[in-house]
Amino acid sequence: MSDAAAALAGSAAAESTAARNLRQQLMENGHERPEGHTCPICFDLIEFPVGKHSKRNSCCMKTVCNGCILAAERRGFNESCPFCRTSLPDDDASTLAMIQKRVNKGDAAALSHLGEHHYHGQLGLVKNVPRAIELWMEAAELGSVDAHYRLSVVYFTGNCVEEDKARGIHHWQQAAMGGDAESRHNLGVFEFNNGNHQLSAQHHMISAKMGYERSLNNIKDMFKEGLATKAQYADALIGYRDAVEEMKSPQREEAKRLGL
């Protein structure tokens, strides 16, 4: 074998080893949802979609479930944060100032949140995608799962940036290993579309057991098509039901009935 051929073989072997190691890390990590998906008041995981069943407060960057928001309102805390009791801002400028204060302290959640506002041109900000990417990158470096997810979506889809699917997948992987169920689900879809059905099933099983319904539905469809086993579907279904049950509470159910 020539030196060039040997070098190519060595490079391919190293790449194969790196891919196997990454796959192992993906399967071993991210089975628990990130800390930010737990309500800091009742300490229960928040239902999916998190944005529908909770609210993030600019003062402390804590995401409080609707059940605890309802309970706080009934105790008279209508004008203050249910968690830190800071008075809620009444205009965009005040909200932005609160977020910026936490950004200045290196708060990863605030950095990601501010990036979202720059991306959409909210709170009186002019839409600024490069600034949003910069903030998300900084937040991701500080460990923000949310920032990794947002970067994955814009790069994979090429939404307002040059499409870079490899970079998008990288951020999905990082978010998935951080416990983000939607990123895990998206990896499952990606692998399915590329014919890697067993790997797809493994991803979907992890996110289904977190209570992510779309992943459970995909496992069900794969089972019907003979691409996943009965045992895999049964395991995913039991895990999904357990996760959903753990996210329920009387306060949250009442908040739903009241349309909160």
Coordinates of C-alpha atoms in Angstrom, one line a residue:
M1 CA 0.0 0.0 0.0
S2 CA 1.3 3.4 -1.0
D3 CA 1.8 6.2 1.6
A4 CA -1.1 8.1 0.1
A5 CA -3.4 5.1 0.3
A6 CA -2.3 4.3 3.8
A7 CA -3.1 7.9 4.8
L8 CA -6.5 7.8 3.3
A9 CA -7.3 4.5 5.0
G10 CA -6.1 5.9 8.3
S11 CA -8.2 9.0 7.8
A12 CA -11.3 6.9 7.0
A13 CA -10.8 4.7 10.0
A14 CA -10.4 7.8 12.3
E15 CA -13.6 9.3 10.8
S16 CA -15.5 6.0 11.4
T17 CA -14.3 5.8 15.0
A18 CA -15.3 9.4 15.6
A19 CA -18.8 8.7 14.1
R20 CA -19.2 5.6 16.3
N21 CA -18.2 7.6 19.4
L22 CA -20.6 10.4 18.6
R23 CA -23.4 7.9 18.1
Q24 CA -22.6 6.3 21.4
Q25 CA -22.6 9.7 23.1
L26 CA -26.0 10.5 21.5
M27 CA -27.6 7.3 22.8
E28 CA -26.1 7.6 26.3
N29 CA -26.8 11.2 26.9
G30 CA -29.9 13.5 26.9
H31 CA -32.5 11.1 28.4
E32 CA -33.5 13.7 30.9
R33 CA -35.0 17.1 29.9
P34 CA -33.0 20.3 30.6
E35 CA -33.3 22.1 33.9
G36 CA -35.1 25.0 32.2
H37 CA -38.1 22.7 31.4
T38 CA -38.8 22.2 35.1
C39 CA -41.1 24.7 36.8
P40 CA -39.0 26.3 39.6
I41 CA -42.1 26.6 41.9
C42 CA -43.7 23.2 41.7
F43 CA -40.6 21.4 40.5
D44 CA -42.5 19.4 37.9
L45 CA -41.5 19.1 34.3
I46 CA -43.6 21.3 32.0
E47 CA -45.8 19.8 29.3
F48 CA -45.1 20.0 25.6
P49 CA -45.1 22.4 23.9
V50 CA -43.4 24.2 26.8
G51 CA -44.2 27.7 25.4
K52 CA -47.9 26.9 25.4
H53 CA -48.0 25.6 29.0
S54 CA -45.7 28.1 30.7
K55 CA -44.2 31.6 30.6
R56 CA -40.6 32.8 30.8
N57 CA -40.2 35.9 32.9
S58 CA -37.7 38.6 31.8
C59 CA -36.7 39.5 35.3
C60 CA -35.2 36.1 36.4
M61 CA -35.4 34.1 33.1
K62 CA -37.3 31.4 34.9
T63 CA -40.0 29.5 33.0
V64 CA -43.0 29.0 35.3
C65 CA -45.8 26.6 34.4
N66 CA -49.4 27.9 33.9
G67 CA -50.6 26.1 37.0
C68 CA -48.2 28.0 39.2
I69 CA -49.0 31.2 37.4
L70 CA -52.7 30.7 38.1
A71 CA -52.0 29.9 41.8
A72 CA -49.9 33.1 42.1
E73 CA -52.6 35.2 40.6
R74 CA -55.1 33.8 43.0
R75 CA -52.8 34.9 45.9
G76 CA -52.8 38.4 44.5
F77 CA -49.5 38.4 42.6
N78 CA -51.0 39.6 39.3
E79 CA -48.4 42.3 38.7
S80 CA -45.3 40.5 39.8
C81 CA -43.2 37.5 38.8
P82 CA -44.6 34.3 40.4
F83 CA -41.0 33.2 41.2
C84 CA -38.9 36.2 42.2
R85 CA -41.7 38.6 42.9
T86 CA -40.2 41.4 40.8
S87 CA -42.8 43.8 39.3
L88 CA -43.6 42.8 35.8
P89 CA -42.5 45.3 33.1
D90 CA -45.3 47.2 31.4
D91 CA -43.7 48.1 28.1
D92 CA -41.1 46.8 25.6
A93 CA -38.3 49.1 26.8
S94 CA -38.6 47.9 30.4
T95 CA -38.7 44.2 29.3
L96 CA -35.7 44.7 27.1
A97 CA -33.8 46.4 29.9
M98 CA -34.5 43.5 32.2
I99 CA -33.2 41.0 29.6
Q100 CA -30.1 43.1 28.9
K101 CA -29.3 43.3 32.6
R102 CA -29.1 39.5 32.7
V103 CA -27.2 39.3 29.4
N104 CA -24.6 41.6 30.9
K105 CA -24.1 39.0 33.7
G106 CA -23.5 36.2 31.2
D107 CA -26.9 34.5 31.7
A108 CA -27.1 31.9 28.9
A109 CA -31.0 31.8 29.0
A110 CA -31.1 35.6 28.6
L111 CA -28.6 35.6 25.8
S112 CA -30.7 33.0 23.9
H113 CA -33.9 34.9 24.7
L114 CA -32.4 38.2 23.4
G115 CA -31.2 36.4 20.3
E116 CA -34.8 35.4 19.6
H117 CA -36.0 39.0 19.9
H118 CA -33.3 40.2 17.5
Y119 CA -34.1 37.4 15.1
H120 CA -37.8 38.3 15.0
G121 CA -37.4 42.1 15.4
Q122 CA -39.4 42.2 18.7
L123 CA -39.4 44.5 21.7
G124 CA -38.8 47.5 19.5
L125 CA -35.6 45.9 18.0
V126 CA -34.9 46.0 14.3
K127 CA -34.7 42.5 12.9
N128 CA -31.0 41.6 13.0
V129 CA -30.2 37.9 12.1
P130 CA -26.4 38.2 12.4
R131 CA -26.8 39.6 15.9
A132 CA -29.2 36.8 16.8
I133 CA -26.7 34.2 15.6
E134 CA -24.0 35.8 17.6
L135 CA -26.0 35.8 20.8
W136 CA -27.1 32.2 20.2
M137 CA -23.6 31.1 19.6
E138 CA -22.5 32.8 22.9
A139 CA -25.4 31.2 24.7
A140 CA -24.6 27.8 23.2
E141 CA -21.0 28.0 24.4
L142 CA -22.4 28.6 27.9
G143 CA -24.4 25.4 27.6
S144 CA -27.8 26.7 26.4
V145 CA -29.8 23.9 24.9
D146 CA -32.4 26.4 23.7
A147 CA -29.7 28.2 21.7
H148 CA -28.4 25.0 20.2
Y149 CA -31.9 24.2 19.1
R150 CA -32.5 27.6 17.5
L151 CA -29.2 27.5 15.7
S152 CA -30.0 24.0 14.4
V153 CA -33.3 25.2 12.9
V154 CA -32.0 28.3 11.1
Y155 CA -28.9 26.5 9.6
F156 CA -30.7 23.2 8.7
T157 CA -33.6 25.1 6.9
G158 CA -31.5 28.0 5.7
N159 CA -34.1 30.4 7.2
C160 CA -32.5 33.9 6.9
V161 CA -29.0 32.4 6.7
E162 CA -27.1 30.3 4.2
E163 CA -28.3 26.7 4.5
D164 CA -25.8 24.5 6.2
K165 CA -27.4 21.1 7.0
A166 CA -24.2 19.7 8.6
R167 CA -24.0 22.6 11.0
G168 CA -27.8 22.3 11.7
I169 CA -27.4 18.6 12.5
H170 CA -24.4 19.4 14.8
H171 CA -26.6 21.8 16.9
W172 CA -29.5 19.3 16.9
Q173 CA -27.0 16.7 18.3
Q174 CA -25.8 19.1 21.0
A175 CA -29.3 20.0 22.0
A176 CA -30.4 16.4 22.0
M177 CA -27.5 15.4 24.3
G178 CA -28.7 18.3 26.5
G179 CA -32.1 16.7 26.8
D180 CA -34.1 18.7 24.2
A181 CA -36.9 16.3 23.0
E182 CA -37.7 18.2 19.8
S183 CA -34.1 18.1 18.7
R184 CA -34.0 14.4 19.4
H185 CA -37.2 14.0 17.4
N186 CA -35.7 15.9 14.5
L187 CA -32.7 13.7 14.5
G188 CA -35.0 10.7 14.4
V189 CA -36.8 12.1 11.4
F190 CA -33.5 12.9 9.6
E191 CA -32.2 9.4 10.2
F192 CA -35.5 7.9 8.9
N193 CA -35.4 10.0 5.8
N194 CA -31.9 8.7 5.2
G195 CA -32.9 5.1 5.6
N196 CA -31.4 4.5 9.0
H197 CA -34.5 3.1 10.5
Q198 CA -33.1 1.5 13.6
L199 CA -31.2 4.6 14.6
S200 CA -34.3 6.6 13.9
A201 CA -36.3 4.4 16.2
Q202 CA -33.7 4.8 19.0
H203 CA -33.9 8.6 18.8
H204 CA -37.7 8.5 18.7
M205 CA -37.9 6.2 21.7
I206 CA -35.8 8.5 23.8
S207 CA -38.0 11.6 23.0
A208 CA -41.2 9.6 23.3
K209 CA -40.2 8.5 26.8
M210 CA -39.9 12.2 27.6
G211 CA -43.5 12.7 26.8
Y212 CA -43.0 14.0 23.2
E213 CA -46.1 12.8 21.3
R214 CA -44.9 13.3 17.8
S215 CA -42.1 10.8 18.5
L216 CA -44.5 8.3 19.9
N217 CA -46.6 8.6 16.7
N218 CA -43.6 8.1 14.5
I219 CA -42.6 4.9 16.4
K220 CA -46.2 3.7 16.0
D221 CA -46.1 4.3 12.3
M222 CA -42.8 2.6 12.0
F223 CA -44.2 -0.4 13.9
K224 CA -47.1 -0.6 11.5
E225 CA -44.7 -0.5 8.6
G226 CA -42.5 -3.2 10.1
L227 CA -39.6 -0.8 10.7
A228 CA -39.8 -0.9 14.5
T229 CA -40.5 -3.9 16.7
K230 CA -43.6 -4.4 18.9
A231 CA -41.3 -4.3 21.9
Q232 CA -39.9 -0.9 20.9
Y233 CA -43.4 0.5 20.4
A234 CA -44.7 -0.9 23.7
D235 CA -41.6 0.4 25.5
A236 CA -42.1 3.9 24.0
L237 CA -45.8 3.9 24.8
I238 CA -45.3 3.0 28.4
G239 CA -42.6 5.6 28.8
Y240 CA -44.7 8.2 27.1
R241 CA -47.7 7.6 29.3
D242 CA -45.5 7.7 32.5
A243 CA -43.9 11.0 31.4
V244 CA -47.2 12.6 30.6
E245 CA -48.8 11.6 33.9
E246 CA -45.8 13.0 35.8
M247 CA -46.4 16.4 34.1
K248 CA -50.0 16.6 35.2
S249 CA -51.3 18.4 38.3
P250 CA -54.7 19.7 39.5
Q251 CA -53.5 23.3 39.1
R252 CA -52.3 22.8 35.5
E253 CA -55.5 21.0 34.5
E254 CA -57.5 23.9 35.9
A255 CA -55.3 26.4 34.1
K256 CA -56.1 24.5 30.9
R257 CA -59.9 24.6 31.6
L258 CA -59.6 28.4 32.1
G259 CA -57.7 28.9 28.9
L260 CA -54.6 30.2 30.6

